[in-house]
Amino acid sequence: MEVKHKIWNSVGGRSFVILLLSGVLLIGSFFQAAASPGFQSSDEGKDIFEKNCVSCHSIGEGSLVGPDLEGVLDRRDRDWVRDFITIPDQIIVSGDPIALELLTEFNNIPMPNLGLTEAEVEALLVFLEGGESVAPVADAPLPEGNLDRGSAFFTGEDVLENGGTPCIACHTVGSVGPFGGGNLGPDLTRVYGRFGEAGLTGVIKDIAFPTMQGIYVDKALTDQEIADLLTFFATVDAEGEEGVADSATTTFWIIGLLGSGILFGIMAFYWPRQRETLSDRLRRDAGITSRRHS
Amino acid sequence: MDVRTHMSMIFHLDKCIGCHTCSVACKNLWTDRKGAEYMWWNNVETRPGTGFPTQWENQEHFRGGWERKKGKLDLKLHTRLEGIFKLFYNPSLPGLRDYYEPFTFDYQNLFNSPKKDVQPIAEPISMITGDPIDIETGPNWDDDLGGSNIYAKNDVNLEDLPQEVREQMNELERLVFNYLPRICNHCLNPACVAACPSGAIYKRDEDGVVLVNENDCRAWRMCVAACPYKKVYYNWNTGKSEKCILCFPRMETGQAPACAHSCVGRIRYMGVLLYDADQIPTAANVPDDELIAAHREMILDPFDPKVIAAAKENGIGDDWIESAQNSPAYKFVKEWEIALPLHPEFRTMVMMYYIPPLSPVVSVTEKSLFRLDLMQEDYDFELFDRLDAARLPIKYLANLFSAGDEGTIRTVLRKLLAVRIYMRRKTVHGKVDSVSRKTLAEAGLTEEQAIDMYKMTTLPTMEERFVFPNYHREMSIKAILDPLTHKGEVGLGYIQQPKRGE
Ligand code: SF4
Ligand code: SF4
């Protein structure tokens, strides 16, 4: 039986369907356009700034870990700023003179790659152009820190309240543990000196490093924990030596090689002395030796 | 009384012709795979000989089975603590060289060889490495007393025989051998199950088949070392242990296992035995000379109303009880008491039984020569009274089948002989005389029993040799799955999807 679609068979019906389709497409493209960068608002930029930048930068309130960003777009080329926000790591590596100068000026703390999208960077620029000033995060002063607790949080001996990963998983400091800590993140021995108390607090609170962001999302440290860690870092900065973990790695290798050498030595001794199979013994007693196993 | 059912096999050794058909049937069906080439779930050994793997009965070396220590049964392999230390290095484990390196021949060379002055040959190549090898041994290397001076001479069961008897066995006129087909004994007190650290081996409820769950096996291979019969094998390719499964898929569909079904000598019988599970711990833990009696005691009489009631209470169906009543295994083990477990002293309580071999039985000295014509019944009588004249020393058989107790073997052999004498009178002479009746009575048999034994030994039909109850698999499947869901699928669905071109 032939199925007939009634609507499609009349001229009027046909134009109705085409019109309806065009309408749907038109509305769809409008929403598409609404979502494109051209419509970025400076409000959005403010949000991004407060989430990602404010731990290191202020606008019009002086330098923190990084420079004051007031009038940054007057000082620098807009394209340069855009690129530097998007891929700071690559620009520093490429040896860009401005970037290098900034690096020396700010205690060799590089601007991290925040992993922002093109649209987000654009929104941020729009906000910076607005010239609105943003004060550094002025929080209630941190409670008194405790060195022992700080050290315990670092090594994971004490569990962080919100279940965050202990620092040692990725970082090392001074002479922690016989073999140092992890080496995914940088050595934190001098971190206190480099970031300063305010900077470090900000960085731990509103984490700016994308690698760390993922790990501590929903697992923020409490103020007390931050205070304890700061005390710990301050002490380490004063007393500890950088690069201890590197020499520990060498020790680790030596112990490992020696250990396996000893194990192989023992094996070499016992291997030829393994128990002979009964089958082989019977044949050997009877004076039969094979070509392969003689 | 905790009545359970077991499928048991009887091997009538007098009838085995050593053709290895059983081994080949089993190999073709189950172990013709990569990693399983060296396995012989069913193997046939020539006795005296060292068997497969070489000298498997030497438990000082392989440490299989159970040991009685201070009245308690313990694995001979190790205590629990020792077991932990031996997890990664277990010296009692047989290695490939204890079995043999499986080989094939490079037949392609016979077709593809370039032109040469000499005939091409098919060189032996290892089935494991694929390299040419020098064949040193095989699963039945000492077949028919081949290489006796190396193998037969070192049979563990000859050890406590007097030196002169051992020497006599090497004399040409006194040479004697018989065959011993072996499969997993599906023991009631299995050492393999006890030794597995992963709990991967289990004994199934309905028929007592001992199986390895390959999903749980973690390649510890403790079962391989602990089984005194060396009937668990390790598949080096899959990293799992494997063993005889008593062809349960065949039994479930009413067919005899491949080895039994294909047996040329028709030496094998199968049927249900009822046993009392409560008695296992005590029966496995009696002094050596009481083992056979305790074992027989544990097998229950399927005609006894008390047993039947207890069986029903345990949920055993009428058809299984009826099958147990018709079981040839019950007749051989309990009624006539002529079937014995292999090496009961290993205390795994095996459920496969052997009727010890009788022939060739006698040799007489005449003018200091051995006479071999055995067919005159006088010699039968001579033997009946002087079993020690048998060419296969009684002690040797006792070491195999009754933990060294010669009395048990004598009783069995006398029964077999008495039936032979009686039936010879009856069929050759046409009438039974008082002497043969007397022999029968002395052996502890009635005339009826003798005729039954004779019939079951020589003339049984397939249905009399293999009595299988209905497994009702359709019921156990229905209970968990709806058969209609799987209609149109292969079996009950795929474990691994078959791929085209593989
Ligand atoms: S004979 Fe079979 S059931 Fe018995 S211990 Fe060996 S593998 Fe296990
Ligand atoms: S098939 Fe039967 S007769 Fe042949 S070797 Fe096996 S058990 Fe013996």
mmCIF file of C-alpha atoms in Angstrom, chain B residues 36-334:
data_model
loop_
_atom_site.group_PDB
_atom_site.id
_atom_site.type_symbol
_atom_site.label_atom_id
_atom_site.label_comp_id
_atom_site.label_asym_id
_atom_site.label_seq_id
_atom_site.Cartn_x
_atom_site.Cartn_y
_atom_site.Cartn_z
ATOM 1 C CA ALA B 36 47.315 -27.874 27.228
ATOM 2 C CA GLU B 37 49.440 -29.957 24.874
ATOM 3 C CA TYR B 38 51.233 -31.740 27.670
ATOM 4 C CA MET B 39 48.106 -32.518 29.683
ATOM 5 C CA TRP B 40 46.668 -35.994 29.752
ATOM 6 C CA TRP B 41 43.543 -35.796 31.878
ATOM 7 C CA ASN B 42 43.274 -39.492 31.100
ATOM 8 C CA ASN B 43 46.523 -41.379 30.803
ATOM 9 C CA VAL B 44 47.390 -45.062 30.666
ATOM 10 C CA GLU B 45 50.496 -46.281 32.455
ATOM 11 C CA THR B 46 52.327 -49.544 32.190
ATOM 12 C CA ARG B 47 52.969 -51.134 35.580
ATOM 13 C CA PRO B 48 55.586 -51.693 36.881
ATOM 14 C CA GLY B 49 56.639 -48.279 35.655
ATOM 15 C CA THR B 50 57.034 -44.715 36.781
ATOM 16 C CA GLY B 51 53.834 -43.358 35.288
ATOM 17 C CA PHE B 52 53.028 -39.832 34.258
ATOM 18 C CA PRO B 53 54.431 -37.468 35.457
ATOM 19 C CA THR B 54 57.510 -39.537 36.159
ATOM 20 C CA GLN B 55 57.322 -41.103 39.635
ATOM 21 C CA TRP B 56 54.178 -39.202 40.604
ATOM 22 C CA GLU B 57 53.677 -41.589 43.507
ATOM 23 C CA ASN B 58 56.917 -40.474 45.141
ATOM 24 C CA GLN B 59 55.349 -38.229 47.765
ATOM 25 C CA GLU B 60 58.633 -37.614 49.514
ATOM 26 C CA HIS B 61 59.433 -35.619 46.416
ATOM 27 C CA PHE B 62 56.060 -34.240 45.322
ATOM 28 C CA ARG B 63 54.417 -34.052 48.746
ATOM 29 C CA GLY B 64 50.869 -34.676 47.534
ATOM 30 C CA GLY B 65 47.907 -35.903 49.538
ATOM 31 C CA TRP B 66 47.247 -35.956 53.273
ATOM 32 C CA GLU B 67 49.326 -36.925 56.246
ATOM 33 C CA ARG B 68 48.212 -38.114 59.687
ATOM 34 C CA LYS B 69 49.954 -36.069 62.314
ATOM 35 C CA LYS B 70 49.057 -36.578 65.966
ATOM 36 C CA GLY B 71 45.704 -38.006 64.982
ATOM 37 C CA LYS B 72 44.912 -35.035 62.758
ATOM 38 C CA LEU B 73 44.843 -34.908 59.001
ATOM 39 C CA ASP B 74 46.999 -32.269 57.379
ATOM 40 C CA LEU B 75 48.119 -31.532 53.859
ATOM 41 C CA LYS B 76 51.460 -33.159 53.268
ATOM 42 C CA LEU B 77 52.414 -30.197 51.102
ATOM 43 C CA HIS B 78 52.637 -27.577 53.820
ATOM 44 C CA THR B 79 51.007 -26.067 56.848
ATOM 45 C CA ARG B 80 49.152 -22.807 56.365
ATOM 46 C CA LEU B 81 52.109 -20.761 57.516
ATOM 47 C CA GLU B 82 54.572 -22.617 55.311
ATOM 48 C CA GLY B 83 52.118 -22.147 52.489
ATOM 49 C CA ILE B 84 52.423 -18.368 52.722
ATOM 50 C CA PHE B 85 56.193 -18.554 52.458
ATOM 51 C CA LYS B 86 55.951 -20.964 49.558
ATOM 52 C CA LEU B 87 53.490 -18.864 47.585
ATOM 53 C CA PHE B 88 56.114 -17.750 45.091
ATOM 54 C CA TYR B 89 58.542 -20.630 45.261
ATOM 55 C CA ASN B 90 57.136 -24.078 45.712
ATOM 56 C CA PRO B 91 59.787 -26.737 45.226
ATOM 57 C CA SER B 92 57.255 -29.586 45.352
ATOM 58 C CA LEU B 93 55.614 -28.347 42.189
ATOM 59 C CA PRO B 94 56.302 -30.580 39.200
ATOM 60 C CA GLY B 95 57.926 -28.756 36.302
ATOM 61 C CA LEU B 96 57.452 -29.313 32.602
ATOM 62 C CA ARG B 97 60.427 -31.674 32.610
ATOM 63 C CA ASP B 98 58.636 -33.858 35.149
ATOM 64 C CA TYR B 99 55.939 -34.310 32.549
ATOM 65 C CA TYR B 100 57.552 -34.009 29.116
ATOM 66 C CA GLU B 101 58.061 -31.371 26.513
ATOM 67 C CA PRO B 102 55.198 -31.837 24.076
ATOM 68 C CA PHE B 103 56.359 -32.326 20.521
ATOM 69 C CA THR B 104 55.120 -32.760 17.000
ATOM 70 C CA PHE B 105 56.948 -33.400 13.747
ATOM 71 C CA ASP B 106 57.828 -31.001 10.987
ATOM 72 C CA TYR B 107 55.715 -32.796 8.418
ATOM 73 C CA GLN B 108 55.724 -29.848 6.049
ATOM 74 C CA ASN B 109 59.370 -30.551 5.351
ATOM 75 C CA LEU B 110 58.350 -33.793 3.688
ATOM 76 C CA PHE B 111 56.453 -31.775 1.098
ATOM 77 C CA ASN B 112 58.423 -28.562 0.855
ATOM 78 C CA SER B 113 62.001 -29.724 1.159
ATOM 79 C CA PRO B 114 64.286 -28.491 -1.618
ATOM 80 C CA LYS B 115 65.801 -31.130 -3.847
ATOM 81 C CA LYS B 116 68.535 -32.992 -2.022
ATOM 82 C CA ASP B 117 70.567 -36.180 -2.330
ATOM 83 C CA VAL B 118 68.907 -37.627 0.741
ATOM 84 C CA GLN B 119 65.299 -38.177 1.667
ATOM 85 C CA PRO B 120 63.769 -35.309 3.623
ATOM 86 C CA ILE B 121 62.767 -36.144 7.167
ATOM 87 C CA ALA B 122 60.162 -34.791 9.546
ATOM 88 C CA GLU B 123 62.215 -33.492 12.421
ATOM 89 C CA PRO B 124 60.664 -33.442 15.898
ATOM 90 C CA ILE B 125 59.799 -29.930 17.014
ATOM 91 C CA SER B 126 58.705 -28.659 20.392
ATOM 92 C CA MET B 127 55.054 -27.659 20.582
ATOM 93 C CA ILE B 128 56.037 -24.970 23.072
ATOM 94 C CA THR B 129 58.948 -23.198 21.428
ATOM 95 C CA GLY B 130 58.522 -24.460 17.887
ATOM 96 C CA ASP B 131 62.252 -25.250 17.781
ATOM 97 C CA PRO B 132 63.646 -28.635 16.804
ATOM 98 C CA ILE B 133 64.100 -30.771 19.912
ATOM 99 C CA ASP B 134 65.634 -33.991 20.965
ATOM 100 C CA ILE B 135 62.771 -36.073 22.322
ATOM 101 C CA GLU B 136 63.777 -37.368 25.731
ATOM 102 C CA THR B 137 60.548 -38.648 27.159
ATOM 103 C CA GLY B 138 56.806 -38.700 26.655
ATOM 104 C CA PRO B 139 53.596 -39.344 28.566
ATOM 105 C CA ASN B 140 53.899 -43.111 28.144
ATOM 106 C CA TRP B 141 57.603 -43.379 27.390
ATOM 107 C CA ASP B 142 57.903 -46.617 29.334
ATOM 108 C CA ASP B 143 54.906 -48.178 27.601
ATOM 109 C CA ASP B 144 54.979 -51.990 27.619
ATOM 110 C CA LEU B 145 58.118 -51.957 29.766
ATOM 111 C CA GLY B 146 60.105 -49.851 27.314
ATOM 112 C CA GLY B 147 63.310 -48.757 29.025
ATOM 113 C CA SER B 148 62.634 -50.981 32.038
ATOM 114 C CA ASN B 149 66.064 -50.474 33.494
ATOM 115 C CA ILE B 150 65.351 -46.808 33.860
ATOM 116 C CA TYR B 151 61.636 -46.721 34.520
ATOM 117 C CA ALA B 152 60.059 -50.013 35.624
ATOM 118 C CA LYS B 153 62.983 -50.586 37.956
ATOM 119 C CA ASN B 154 62.236 -47.321 39.711
ATOM 120 C CA ASP B 155 58.534 -47.936 40.309
ATOM 121 C CA VAL B 156 57.864 -46.592 43.793
ATOM 122 C CA ASN B 157 55.534 -49.494 44.594
ATOM 123 C CA LEU B 158 58.398 -51.966 44.272
ATOM 124 C CA GLU B 159 60.297 -50.308 47.051
ATOM 125 C CA ASP B 160 59.462 -52.581 49.978
ATOM 126 C CA LEU B 161 59.612 -55.778 47.942
ATOM 127 C CA PRO B 162 62.450 -58.165 48.778
ATOM 128 C CA GLN B 163 65.471 -57.673 46.547
ATOM 129 C CA GLU B 164 65.286 -61.157 45.033
ATOM 130 C CA VAL B 165 61.664 -60.688 44.029
ATOM 131 C CA ARG B 166 62.590 -57.432 42.337
ATOM 132 C CA GLU B 167 65.361 -59.129 40.478
ATOM 133 C CA GLN B 168 63.140 -61.995 39.454
ATOM 134 C CA MET B 169 60.731 -59.533 37.911
ATOM 135 C CA ASN B 170 63.482 -58.540 35.536
ATOM 136 C CA GLU B 171 64.027 -62.075 34.290
ATOM 137 C CA LEU B 172 62.635 -62.608 30.866
ATOM 138 C CA GLU B 173 60.497 -65.582 31.860
ATOM 139 C CA ARG B 174 58.941 -63.756 34.756
ATOM 140 C CA LEU B 175 58.440 -60.429 33.089
ATOM 141 C CA VAL B 176 54.992 -59.157 33.781
ATOM 142 C CA PHE B 177 53.109 -55.964 33.306
ATOM 143 C CA ASN B 178 49.638 -54.620 33.335
ATOM 144 C CA TYR B 179 48.027 -51.321 32.426
ATOM 145 C CA LEU B 180 46.744 -48.685 34.742
ATOM 146 C CA PRO B 181 44.463 -46.070 33.144
ATOM 147 C CA ARG B 182 44.108 -43.022 35.355
ATOM 148 C CA ILE B 183 41.834 -39.992 35.467
ATOM 149 C CA CYS B 184 41.132 -37.523 38.254
ATOM 150 C CA ASN B 185 39.626 -39.509 41.104
ATOM 151 C CA HIS B 186 37.104 -36.824 42.045
ATOM 152 C CA CYS B 187 37.998 -37.441 45.658
ATOM 153 C CA LEU B 188 35.701 -37.017 48.629
ATOM 154 C CA ASN B 189 38.515 -35.382 50.587
ATOM 155 C CA PRO B 190 40.301 -33.656 47.726
ATOM 156 C CA ALA B 191 43.734 -32.281 48.525
ATOM 157 C CA CYS B 192 43.546 -29.984 45.504
ATOM 158 C CA VAL B 193 40.501 -28.219 46.913
ATOM 159 C CA ALA B 194 42.098 -27.933 50.340
ATOM 160 C CA ALA B 195 45.312 -26.444 48.989
ATOM 161 C CA CYS B 196 43.857 -23.752 46.724
ATOM 162 C CA PRO B 197 44.527 -20.325 48.288
ATOM 163 C CA SER B 198 41.907 -18.698 46.053
ATOM 164 C CA GLY B 199 39.150 -21.167 46.802
ATOM 165 C CA ALA B 200 38.773 -21.727 43.086
ATOM 166 C CA ILE B 201 38.251 -25.505 43.171
ATOM 167 C CA TYR B 202 34.983 -27.008 44.274
ATOM 168 C CA LYS B 203 33.159 -30.298 44.307
ATOM 169 C CA ARG B 204 29.778 -30.105 42.776
ATOM 170 C CA ASP B 205 26.860 -31.273 44.716
ATOM 171 C CA GLU B 206 24.868 -33.462 42.376
ATOM 172 C CA ASP B 207 27.533 -35.892 41.203
ATOM 173 C CA GLY B 208 30.715 -34.992 43.071
ATOM 174 C CA VAL B 209 32.681 -33.786 40.057
ATOM 175 C CA VAL B 210 35.642 -31.695 41.210
ATOM 176 C CA LEU B 211 35.988 -28.568 39.074
ATOM 177 C CA VAL B 212 38.329 -25.595 38.799
ATOM 178 C CA ASN B 213 36.553 -22.269 38.500
ATOM 179 C CA GLU B 214 38.835 -20.593 36.002
ATOM 180 C CA ASN B 215 37.460 -17.170 36.821
ATOM 181 C CA ASP B 216 38.759 -17.519 40.371
ATOM 182 C CA CYS B 217 41.990 -19.397 39.660
ATOM 183 C CA ARG B 218 44.974 -17.130 40.288
ATOM 184 C CA ALA B 219 47.700 -19.492 39.100
ATOM 185 C CA TRP B 220 49.085 -20.326 42.570
ATOM 186 C CA ARG B 221 49.317 -23.955 41.398
ATOM 187 C CA MET B 222 49.034 -25.277 44.946
ATOM 188 C CA CYS B 223 46.469 -27.788 43.662
ATOM 189 C CA VAL B 224 48.981 -29.133 41.158
ATOM 190 C CA ALA B 225 51.424 -29.849 43.962
ATOM 191 C CA ALA B 226 48.835 -31.031 46.507
ATOM 192 C CA CYS B 227 47.048 -33.579 44.318
ATOM 193 C CA PRO B 228 48.822 -36.859 45.048
ATOM 194 C CA TYR B 229 47.688 -38.241 41.688
ATOM 195 C CA LYS B 230 49.053 -35.209 39.802
ATOM 196 C CA LYS B 231 45.766 -34.756 38.028
ATOM 197 C CA VAL B 232 45.541 -30.980 38.051
ATOM 198 C CA TYR B 233 47.534 -29.443 35.254
ATOM 199 C CA TYR B 234 48.637 -25.858 34.797
ATOM 200 C CA ASN B 235 47.933 -24.281 31.448
ATOM 201 C CA TRP B 236 50.958 -22.094 30.735
ATOM 202 C CA ASN B 237 49.099 -20.212 28.047
ATOM 203 C CA THR B 238 46.006 -19.122 29.946
ATOM 204 C CA GLY B 239 47.688 -19.075 33.363
ATOM 205 C CA LYS B 240 44.916 -21.197 34.856
ATOM 206 C CA SER B 241 44.833 -24.717 36.213
ATOM 207 C CA GLU B 242 42.767 -27.356 34.498
ATOM 208 C CA LYS B 243 41.706 -30.861 35.281
ATOM 209 C CA CYS B 244 39.527 -33.760 34.270
ATOM 210 C CA ILE B 245 35.889 -32.680 34.397
ATOM 211 C CA LEU B 246 34.537 -36.230 34.157
ATOM 212 C CA CYS B 247 32.935 -35.031 30.901
ATOM 213 C CA PHE B 248 30.076 -33.565 32.921
ATOM 214 C CA PRO B 249 28.445 -32.068 29.837
ATOM 215 C CA ARG B 250 28.225 -35.587 28.434
ATOM 216 C CA MET B 251 26.947 -37.104 31.660
ATOM 217 C CA GLU B 252 24.301 -34.421 31.929
ATOM 218 C CA THR B 253 22.967 -35.584 28.592
ATOM 219 C CA GLY B 254 23.123 -39.236 29.535
ATOM 220 C CA GLN B 255 26.331 -40.125 27.711
ATOM 221 C CA ALA B 256 29.342 -41.783 29.261
ATOM 222 C CA PRO B 257 32.514 -39.692 29.536
ATOM 223 C CA ALA B 258 34.594 -39.839 26.358
ATOM 224 C CA CYS B 259 37.264 -42.109 27.860
ATOM 225 C CA ALA B 260 34.724 -44.612 29.126
ATOM 226 C CA HIS B 261 32.554 -44.436 26.041
ATOM 227 C CA SER B 262 35.445 -45.075 23.669
ATOM 228 C CA CYS B 263 37.119 -47.783 25.761
ATOM 229 C CA VAL B 264 38.037 -50.636 23.448
ATOM 230 C CA GLY B 265 38.489 -53.190 26.198
ATOM 231 C CA ARG B 266 35.161 -52.099 27.694
ATOM 232 C CA ILE B 267 36.895 -52.071 31.041
ATOM 233 C CA ARG B 268 35.014 -49.090 32.405
ATOM 234 C CA TYR B 269 31.757 -49.005 34.269
ATOM 235 C CA MET B 270 29.942 -46.024 35.674
ATOM 236 C CA GLY B 271 27.163 -45.521 38.109
ATOM 237 C CA VAL B 272 25.887 -43.655 41.126
ATOM 238 C CA LEU B 273 27.196 -44.390 44.596
ATOM 239 C CA LEU B 274 25.431 -43.138 47.706
ATOM 240 C CA TYR B 275 27.796 -42.184 50.483
ATOM 241 C CA ASP B 276 27.599 -40.759 53.958
ATOM 242 C CA ALA B 277 29.292 -37.360 54.017
ATOM 243 C CA ASP B 278 29.364 -37.390 57.832
ATOM 244 C CA GLN B 279 31.788 -40.283 57.732
ATOM 245 C CA ILE B 280 34.379 -38.661 55.494
ATOM 246 C CA PRO B 281 36.481 -37.055 58.267
ATOM 247 C CA THR B 282 36.667 -40.245 60.301
ATOM 248 C CA ALA B 283 37.106 -42.613 57.373
ATOM 249 C CA ALA B 284 40.011 -40.537 56.043
ATOM 250 C CA ASN B 285 41.704 -40.590 59.423
ATOM 251 C CA VAL B 286 42.105 -44.271 60.339
ATOM 252 C CA PRO B 287 45.312 -46.329 60.382
ATOM 253 C CA ASP B 288 46.482 -47.556 56.988
ATOM 254 C CA ASP B 289 45.234 -51.127 57.362
ATOM 255 C CA GLU B 290 41.693 -49.988 58.180
ATOM 256 C CA LEU B 291 41.387 -47.574 55.280
ATOM 257 C CA ILE B 292 39.656 -49.916 52.839
ATOM 258 C CA ALA B 293 37.132 -51.090 55.416
ATOM 259 C CA ALA B 294 36.334 -47.527 56.475
ATOM 260 C CA HIS B 295 35.996 -46.499 52.848
ATOM 261 C CA ARG B 296 33.556 -49.315 52.127
ATOM 262 C CA GLU B 297 31.643 -48.476 55.262
ATOM 263 C CA MET B 298 31.137 -44.946 54.009
ATOM 264 C CA ILE B 299 29.459 -46.183 50.812
ATOM 265 C CA LEU B 300 25.799 -46.737 51.626
ATOM 266 C CA ASP B 301 23.415 -49.471 50.626
ATOM 267 C CA PRO B 302 20.850 -47.936 48.234
ATOM 268 C CA PHE B 303 18.342 -50.670 49.106
ATOM 269 C CA ASP B 304 18.375 -49.925 52.824
ATOM 270 C CA PRO B 305 15.082 -48.133 53.690
ATOM 271 C CA LYS B 306 16.869 -45.961 56.254
ATOM 272 C CA VAL B 307 19.345 -44.820 53.629
ATOM 273 C CA ILE B 308 16.544 -44.149 51.159
ATOM 274 C CA ALA B 309 14.669 -42.076 53.735
ATOM 275 C CA ALA B 310 17.770 -40.070 54.589
ATOM 276 C CA ALA B 311 18.502 -39.592 50.887
ATOM 277 C CA LYS B 312 15.023 -38.229 50.265
ATOM 278 C CA GLU B 313 15.403 -35.917 53.194
ATOM 279 C CA ASN B 314 18.515 -34.524 51.482
ATOM 280 C CA GLY B 315 16.466 -33.852 48.380
ATOM 281 C CA ILE B 316 17.806 -36.753 46.334
ATOM 282 C CA GLY B 317 15.195 -37.716 43.752
ATOM 283 C CA ASP B 318 13.699 -41.143 43.227
ATOM 284 C CA ASP B 319 15.402 -41.545 39.875
ATOM 285 C CA TRP B 320 18.835 -41.053 41.433
ATOM 286 C CA ILE B 321 18.087 -43.587 44.149
ATOM 287 C CA GLU B 322 16.858 -46.034 41.549
ATOM 288 C CA SER B 323 19.959 -45.374 39.496
ATOM 289 C CA ALA B 324 22.114 -46.073 42.550
ATOM 290 C CA GLN B 325 20.327 -49.390 42.963
ATOM 291 C CA ASN B 326 21.160 -50.370 39.398
ATOM 292 C CA SER B 327 24.664 -49.009 39.594
ATOM 293 C CA PRO B 328 27.460 -51.357 38.505
ATOM 294 C CA ALA B 329 29.763 -49.312 40.718
ATOM 295 C CA TYR B 330 27.799 -50.332 43.776
ATOM 296 C CA LYS B 331 28.000 -53.996 42.796
ATOM 297 C CA PHE B 332 31.764 -53.954 42.300
ATOM 298 C CA VAL B 333 32.626 -51.839 45.319
ATOM 299 C CA LYS B 334 30.166 -53.006 47.948
#
